[in-house]
PDB file of C-alpha atoms in Angstrom:
ATOM      1  CA  UNK X   1     195.423 148.681 -76.466  1.00  0.00           C
ATOM      2  CA  UNK X   2     195.539 145.039 -78.101  1.00  0.00           C
ATOM      3  CA  UNK X   3     197.743 142.672 -79.491  1.00  0.00           C
ATOM      4  CA  UNK X   4     197.086 143.401 -83.046  1.00  0.00           C
ATOM      5  CA  UNK X   5     198.267 146.981 -82.058  1.00  0.00           C
ATOM      6  CA  UNK X   6     201.602 146.443 -81.145  1.00  0.00           C
ATOM      7  CA  UNK X   7     204.198 147.182 -83.752  1.00  0.00           C
ATOM      8  CA  UNK X   8     207.338 145.272 -82.205  1.00  0.00           C
ATOM      9  CA  UNK X   9     205.461 141.808 -83.322  1.00  0.00           C
ATOM     10  CA  UNK X  10     207.523 139.882 -85.414  1.00  0.00           C
ATOM     11  CA  UNK X  11     204.374 139.623 -87.546  1.00  0.00           C
ATOM     12  CA  UNK X  12     204.591 143.392 -88.106  1.00  0.00           C
ATOM     13  CA  UNK X  13     207.952 143.778 -88.661  1.00  0.00           C
ATOM     14  CA  UNK X  14     208.565 140.997 -91.011  1.00  0.00           C
ATOM     15  CA  UNK X  15     204.948 141.231 -92.293  1.00  0.00           C
ATOM     16  CA  UNK X  16     206.491 138.873 -95.377  1.00  0.00           C
ATOM     17  CA  UNK X  17     208.035 136.445 -93.322  1.00  0.00           C
ATOM     18  CA  UNK X  18     205.342 133.576 -91.176  1.00  0.00           C
ATOM     19  CA  UNK X  19     206.338 132.566 -87.991  1.00  0.00           C
ATOM     20  CA  UNK X  20     207.859 128.981 -88.428  1.00  0.00           C
ATOM     21  CA  UNK X  21     205.924 126.279 -87.336  1.00  0.00           C
ATOM     22  CA  UNK X  22     206.396 122.681 -86.563  1.00  0.00           C
ATOM     23  CA  UNK X  23     204.337 119.245 -87.367  1.00  0.00           C
ATOM     24  CA  UNK X  24     202.806 117.414 -84.720  1.00  0.00           C
ATOM     25  CA  UNK X  25     204.590 114.205 -86.103  1.00  0.00           C
ATOM     26  CA  UNK X  26     208.657 115.748 -86.601  1.00  0.00           C
ATOM     27  CA  UNK X  27     210.584 114.020 -84.298  1.00  0.00           C
ATOM     28  CA  UNK X  28     212.297 115.534 -81.103  1.00  0.00           C
ATOM     29  CA  UNK X  29     215.888 116.048 -82.708  1.00  0.00           C
ATOM     30  CA  UNK X  30     214.487 118.165 -85.878  1.00  0.00           C
ATOM     31  CA  UNK X  31     212.985 120.421 -83.672  1.00  0.00           C
ATOM     32  CA  UNK X  32     215.597 120.783 -81.957  1.00  0.00           C
ATOM     33  CA  UNK X  33     217.436 121.537 -84.552  1.00  0.00           C
ATOM     34  CA  UNK X  34     216.047 123.543 -86.097  1.00  0.00           C
ATOM     35  CA  UNK X  35     215.525 126.004 -82.929  1.00  0.00           C
ATOM     36  CA  UNK X  36     219.332 125.265 -82.866  1.00  0.00           C
ATOM     37  CA  UNK X  37     220.060 126.376 -86.221  1.00  0.00           C
ATOM     38  CA  UNK X  38     217.815 129.727 -86.725  1.00  0.00           C
ATOM     39  CA  UNK X  39     218.581 130.476 -82.933  1.00  0.00           C
ATOM     40  CA  UNK X  40     214.983 130.624 -81.902  1.00  0.00           C
ATOM     41  CA  UNK X  41     214.092 130.595 -78.147  1.00  0.00           C
ATOM     42  CA  UNK X  42     210.206 128.364 -79.661  1.00  0.00           C
ATOM     43  CA  UNK X  43     208.467 126.998 -82.123  1.00  0.00           C
ATOM     44  CA  UNK X  44     204.746 126.295 -82.295  1.00  0.00           C
ATOM     45  CA  UNK X  45     203.751 122.733 -82.691  1.00  0.00           C
ATOM     46  CA  UNK X  46     200.549 122.702 -85.456  1.00  0.00           C
ATOM     47  CA  UNK X  47     198.023 119.364 -85.487  1.00  0.00           C
ATOM     48  CA  UNK X  48     197.371 117.800 -88.934  1.00  0.00           C
ATOM     49  CA  UNK X  49     194.655 120.517 -89.851  1.00  0.00           C
ATOM     50  CA  UNK X  50     197.021 123.507 -89.096  1.00  0.00           C
ATOM     51  CA  UNK X  51     195.983 124.636 -85.503  1.00  0.00           C
ATOM     52  CA  UNK X  52     198.565 125.451 -82.614  1.00  0.00           C
ATOM     53  CA  UNK X  53     198.520 122.480 -80.347  1.00  0.00           C
ATOM     54  CA  UNK X  54     201.019 124.356 -77.982  1.00  0.00           C
ATOM     55  CA  UNK X  55     204.745 125.303 -77.983  1.00  0.00           C
ATOM     56  CA  UNK X  56     207.778 123.897 -77.784  1.00  0.00           C
ATOM     57  CA  UNK X  57     210.823 125.873 -76.603  1.00  0.00           C
ATOM     58  CA  UNK X  58     214.401 125.367 -75.609  1.00  0.00           C
ATOM     59  CA  UNK X  59     213.741 125.097 -71.229  1.00  0.00           C
ATOM     60  CA  UNK X  60     211.226 122.478 -72.494  1.00  0.00           C
ATOM     61  CA  UNK X  61     214.229 120.122 -73.080  1.00  0.00           C
ATOM     62  CA  UNK X  62     215.135 119.678 -69.601  1.00  0.00           C
ATOM     63  CA  UNK X  63     213.251 116.833 -69.207  1.00  0.00           C
ATOM     64  CA  UNK X  64     215.983 115.018 -70.539  1.00  0.00           C
ATOM     65  CA  UNK X  65     218.834 116.302 -67.719  1.00  0.00           C
ATOM     66  CA  UNK X  66     216.181 114.375 -65.651  1.00  0.00           C
ATOM     67  CA  UNK X  67     216.410 110.877 -67.452  1.00  0.00           C
ATOM     68  CA  UNK X  68     218.562 107.999 -65.067  1.00  0.00           C
ATOM     69  CA  UNK X  69     219.179 105.733 -67.895  1.00  0.00           C
ATOM     70  CA  UNK X  70     221.617 107.398 -71.159  1.00  0.00           C
ATOM     71  CA  UNK X  71     220.009 104.266 -73.758  1.00  0.00           C
ATOM     72  CA  UNK X  72     216.097 105.767 -73.045  1.00  0.00           C
ATOM     73  CA  UNK X  73     218.066 109.125 -73.400  1.00  0.00           C
ATOM     74  CA  UNK X  74     219.192 108.452 -77.139  1.00  0.00           C
ATOM     75  CA  UNK X  75     216.268 106.488 -78.178  1.00  0.00           C
ATOM     76  CA  UNK X  76     213.452 109.615 -76.982  1.00  0.00           C
ATOM     77  CA  UNK X  77     215.998 111.959 -78.342  1.00  0.00           C
ATOM     78  CA  UNK X  78     215.763 109.511 -81.660  1.00  0.00           C
ATOM     79  CA  UNK X  79     212.507 108.102 -82.059  1.00  0.00           C
ATOM     80  CA  UNK X  80     209.583 110.490 -80.013  1.00  0.00           C
ATOM     81  CA  UNK X  81     208.123 112.948 -82.293  1.00  0.00           C
ATOM     82  CA  UNK X  82     207.732 116.592 -80.579  1.00  0.00           C
ATOM     83  CA  UNK X  83     204.107 115.840 -80.047  1.00  0.00           C
ATOM     84  CA  UNK X  84     204.990 112.569 -77.551  1.00  0.00           C
ATOM     85  CA  UNK X  85     207.113 114.746 -75.812  1.00  0.00           C
ATOM     86  CA  UNK X  86     204.767 117.745 -75.316  1.00  0.00           C
ATOM     87  CA  UNK X  87     202.273 114.721 -73.593  1.00  0.00           C
ATOM     88  CA  UNK X  88     204.882 113.138 -71.695  1.00  0.00           C
ATOM     89  CA  UNK X  89     206.105 116.987 -69.891  1.00  0.00           C
ATOM     90  CA  UNK X  90     202.478 117.679 -69.774  1.00  0.00           C
ATOM     91  CA  UNK X  91     201.220 114.257 -67.692  1.00  0.00           C
ATOM     92  CA  UNK X  92     204.664 115.478 -65.384  1.00  0.00           C
ATOM     93  CA  UNK X  93     203.874 118.803 -65.287  1.00  0.00           C
ATOM     94  CA  UNK X  94     200.028 117.680 -63.479  1.00  0.00           C
ATOM     95  CA  UNK X  95     201.747 116.000 -60.778  1.00  0.00           C
ATOM     96  CA  UNK X  96     203.958 118.124 -60.103  1.00  0.00           C
ATOM     97  CA  UNK X  97     202.575 121.314 -59.995  1.00  0.00           C
ATOM     98  CA  UNK X  98     200.222 123.547 -59.693  1.00  0.00           C
ATOM     99  CA  UNK X  99     200.807 125.009 -62.918  1.00  0.00           C
ATOM    100  CA  UNK X 100     198.256 124.884 -65.185  1.00  0.00           C
ATOM    101  CA  UNK X 101     199.021 122.196 -67.824  1.00  0.00           C
ATOM    102  CA  UNK X 102     199.263 123.772 -72.026  1.00  0.00           C
ATOM    103  CA  UNK X 103     200.340 126.785 -73.256  1.00  0.00           C
ATOM    104  CA  UNK X 104     199.186 130.437 -73.269  1.00  0.00           C
ATOM    105  CA  UNK X 105     197.310 131.449 -76.606  1.00  0.00           C
ATOM    106  CA  UNK X 106     195.808 134.573 -77.633  1.00  0.00           C
ATOM    107  CA  UNK X 107     193.859 136.213 -80.775  1.00  0.00           C
ATOM    108  CA  UNK X 108     195.353 139.893 -82.018  1.00  0.00           C
ATOM    109  CA  UNK X 109     191.861 140.915 -80.556  1.00  0.00           C
ATOM    110  CA  UNK X 110     193.389 140.685 -77.137  1.00  0.00           C
ATOM    111  CA  UNK X 111     193.522 143.552 -74.379  1.00  0.00           C
ATOM    112  CA  UNK X 112     197.091 143.619 -73.340  1.00  0.00           C
ATOM    113  CA  UNK X 113     196.114 143.865 -69.841  1.00  0.00           C
ATOM    114  CA  UNK X 114     194.598 139.985 -70.114  1.00  0.00           C
ATOM    115  CA  UNK X 115     197.458 138.678 -72.225  1.00  0.00           C
ATOM    116  CA  UNK X 116     199.450 139.366 -69.374  1.00  0.00           C
ATOM    117  CA  UNK X 117     197.309 138.160 -66.602  1.00  0.00           C
ATOM    118  CA  UNK X 118     197.754 135.373 -68.711  1.00  0.00           C
ATOM    119  CA  UNK X 119     200.719 135.057 -69.097  1.00  0.00           C
ATOM    120  CA  UNK X 120     201.233 135.484 -65.066  1.00  0.00           C
ATOM    121  CA  UNK X 121     198.708 132.957 -64.753  1.00  0.00           C
ATOM    122  CA  UNK X 122     201.015 130.219 -67.275  1.00  0.00           C
ATOM    123  CA  UNK X 123     203.790 131.142 -65.619  1.00  0.00           C
ATOM    124  CA  UNK X 124     205.746 132.316 -68.456  1.00  0.00           C
ATOM    125  CA  UNK X 125     207.087 134.718 -71.224  1.00  0.00           C
ATOM    126  CA  UNK X 126     205.711 133.824 -73.996  1.00  0.00           C
ATOM    127  CA  UNK X 127     201.793 133.588 -76.150  1.00  0.00           C
ATOM    128  CA  UNK X 128     200.923 132.147 -79.566  1.00  0.00           C
ATOM    129  CA  UNK X 129     199.075 134.268 -81.124  1.00  0.00           C
ATOM    130  CA  UNK X 130     196.167 132.762 -83.390  1.00  0.00           C
ATOM    131  CA  UNK X 131     193.601 133.513 -85.758  1.00  0.00           C
ATOM    132  CA  UNK X 132     190.097 132.460 -85.442  1.00  0.00           C
ATOM    133  CA  UNK X 133     190.798 129.049 -87.074  1.00  0.00           C
ATOM    134  CA  UNK X 134     193.147 128.229 -84.344  1.00  0.00           C
ATOM    135  CA  UNK X 135     195.971 128.842 -87.219  1.00  0.00           C
ATOM    136  CA  UNK X 136     199.216 130.123 -85.812  1.00  0.00           C
ATOM    137  CA  UNK X 137     199.737 134.260 -86.757  1.00  0.00           C
ATOM    138  CA  UNK X 138     202.643 135.103 -84.505  1.00  0.00           C
ATOM    139  CA  UNK X 139     204.385 134.153 -80.901  1.00  0.00           C
ATOM    140  CA  UNK X 140     204.366 137.085 -78.368  1.00  0.00           C
ATOM    141  CA  UNK X 141     206.369 137.221 -76.128  1.00  0.00           C
ATOM    142  CA  UNK X 142     206.939 139.699 -73.083  1.00  0.00           C
ATOM    143  CA  UNK X 143     209.187 141.638 -74.728  1.00  0.00           C
ATOM    144  CA  UNK X 144     207.869 142.830 -77.262  1.00  0.00           C
ATOM    145  CA  UNK X 145     205.089 144.352 -75.507  1.00  0.00           C
ATOM    146  CA  UNK X 146     208.042 146.147 -73.270  1.00  0.00           C
ATOM    147  CA  UNK X 147     209.794 146.995 -76.713  1.00  0.00           C
ATOM    148  CA  UNK X 148     206.711 148.451 -77.885  1.00  0.00           C
ATOM    149  CA  UNK X 149     205.745 150.976 -74.972  1.00  0.00           C
ATOM    150  CA  UNK X 150     209.257 152.078 -74.349  1.00  0.00           C
ATOM    151  CA  UNK X 151     209.308 153.035 -78.033  1.00  0.00           C
ATOM    152  CA  UNK X 152     205.713 155.302 -77.569  1.00  0.00           C
ATOM    153  CA  UNK X 153     207.663 157.139 -74.481  1.00  0.00           C
ATOM    154  CA  UNK X 154     210.637 157.674 -76.131  1.00  0.00           C
ATOM    155  CA  UNK X 155     210.964 161.035 -76.293  1.00  0.00           C
ATOM    156  CA  UNK X 156     213.778 161.835 -78.880  1.00  0.00           C
ATOM    157  CA  UNK X 157     216.513 164.341 -76.783  1.00  0.00           C
ATOM    158  CA  UNK X 158     218.179 167.224 -78.386  1.00  0.00           C
ATOM    159  CA  UNK X 159     221.726 167.380 -77.827  1.00  0.00           C
ATOM    160  CA  UNK X 160     223.029 168.956 -74.449  1.00  0.00           C
ATOM    161  CA  UNK X 161     223.992 173.270 -74.672  1.00  0.00           C
ATOM    162  CA  UNK X 162     227.905 173.558 -74.911  1.00  0.00           C
ATOM    163  CA  UNK X 163     228.695 175.047 -71.626  1.00  0.00           C
ATOM    164  CA  UNK X 164     231.410 176.090 -73.192  1.00  0.00           C
ATOM    165  CA  UNK X 165     233.364 177.375 -76.553  1.00  0.00           C
ATOM    166  CA  UNK X 166     236.163 176.008 -77.729  1.00  0.00           C
ATOM    167  CA  UNK X 167     238.626 178.162 -79.807  1.00  0.00           C
ATOM    168  CA  UNK X 168     240.824 176.864 -82.579  1.00  0.00           C
ATOM    169  CA  UNK X 169     244.302 177.585 -81.207  1.00  0.00           C
ATOM    170  CA  UNK X 170     246.868 180.031 -82.764  1.00  0.00           C
ATOM    171  CA  UNK X 171     249.071 178.544 -85.536  1.00  0.00           C
ATOM    172  CA  UNK X 172     252.660 177.932 -83.973  1.00  0.00           C
ATOM    173  CA  UNK X 173     255.440 180.246 -84.704  1.00  0.00           C
ATOM    174  CA  UNK X 174     258.669 179.897 -86.020  1.00  0.00           C
ATOM    175  CA  UNK X 175     261.285 181.430 -83.662  1.00  0.00           C
TER     176      UNK X 175
END
């Protein structure tokens, strides 16, 4: 089975609503505002040619909590583009952990097993599905995969057989 065969992908359910993306030169505060307003967990970041560069997630804002200078945090929040923030985070990840830098990416033709292996490797629950030009198709989450298989295995259940037959009581008698 491939990613394109998942019946639970956002693009399958909402084919006329393209995946929301942000350009690399958008400011951090603008991207965070969109994530908050639309209640999105993440947003793909595109280069000038419309190809996916990265996936920015709400959880990525944790870098602000590690800052020691509040003025620097405010300056970064107001003046850094999302691409600059991503570059800083990738430099920090490279020096602090064994996880690969970058983001998990797949195609509609990617085998589900290969996608899950890649997600495990990147330590993420999301992957950006791209087309042959690198443009964003959708974001695939582990929950989309689970939902697909749960729907496929769900059997309609018939109501349980009654254990006793209830009969209406007789009308009250006036004395």
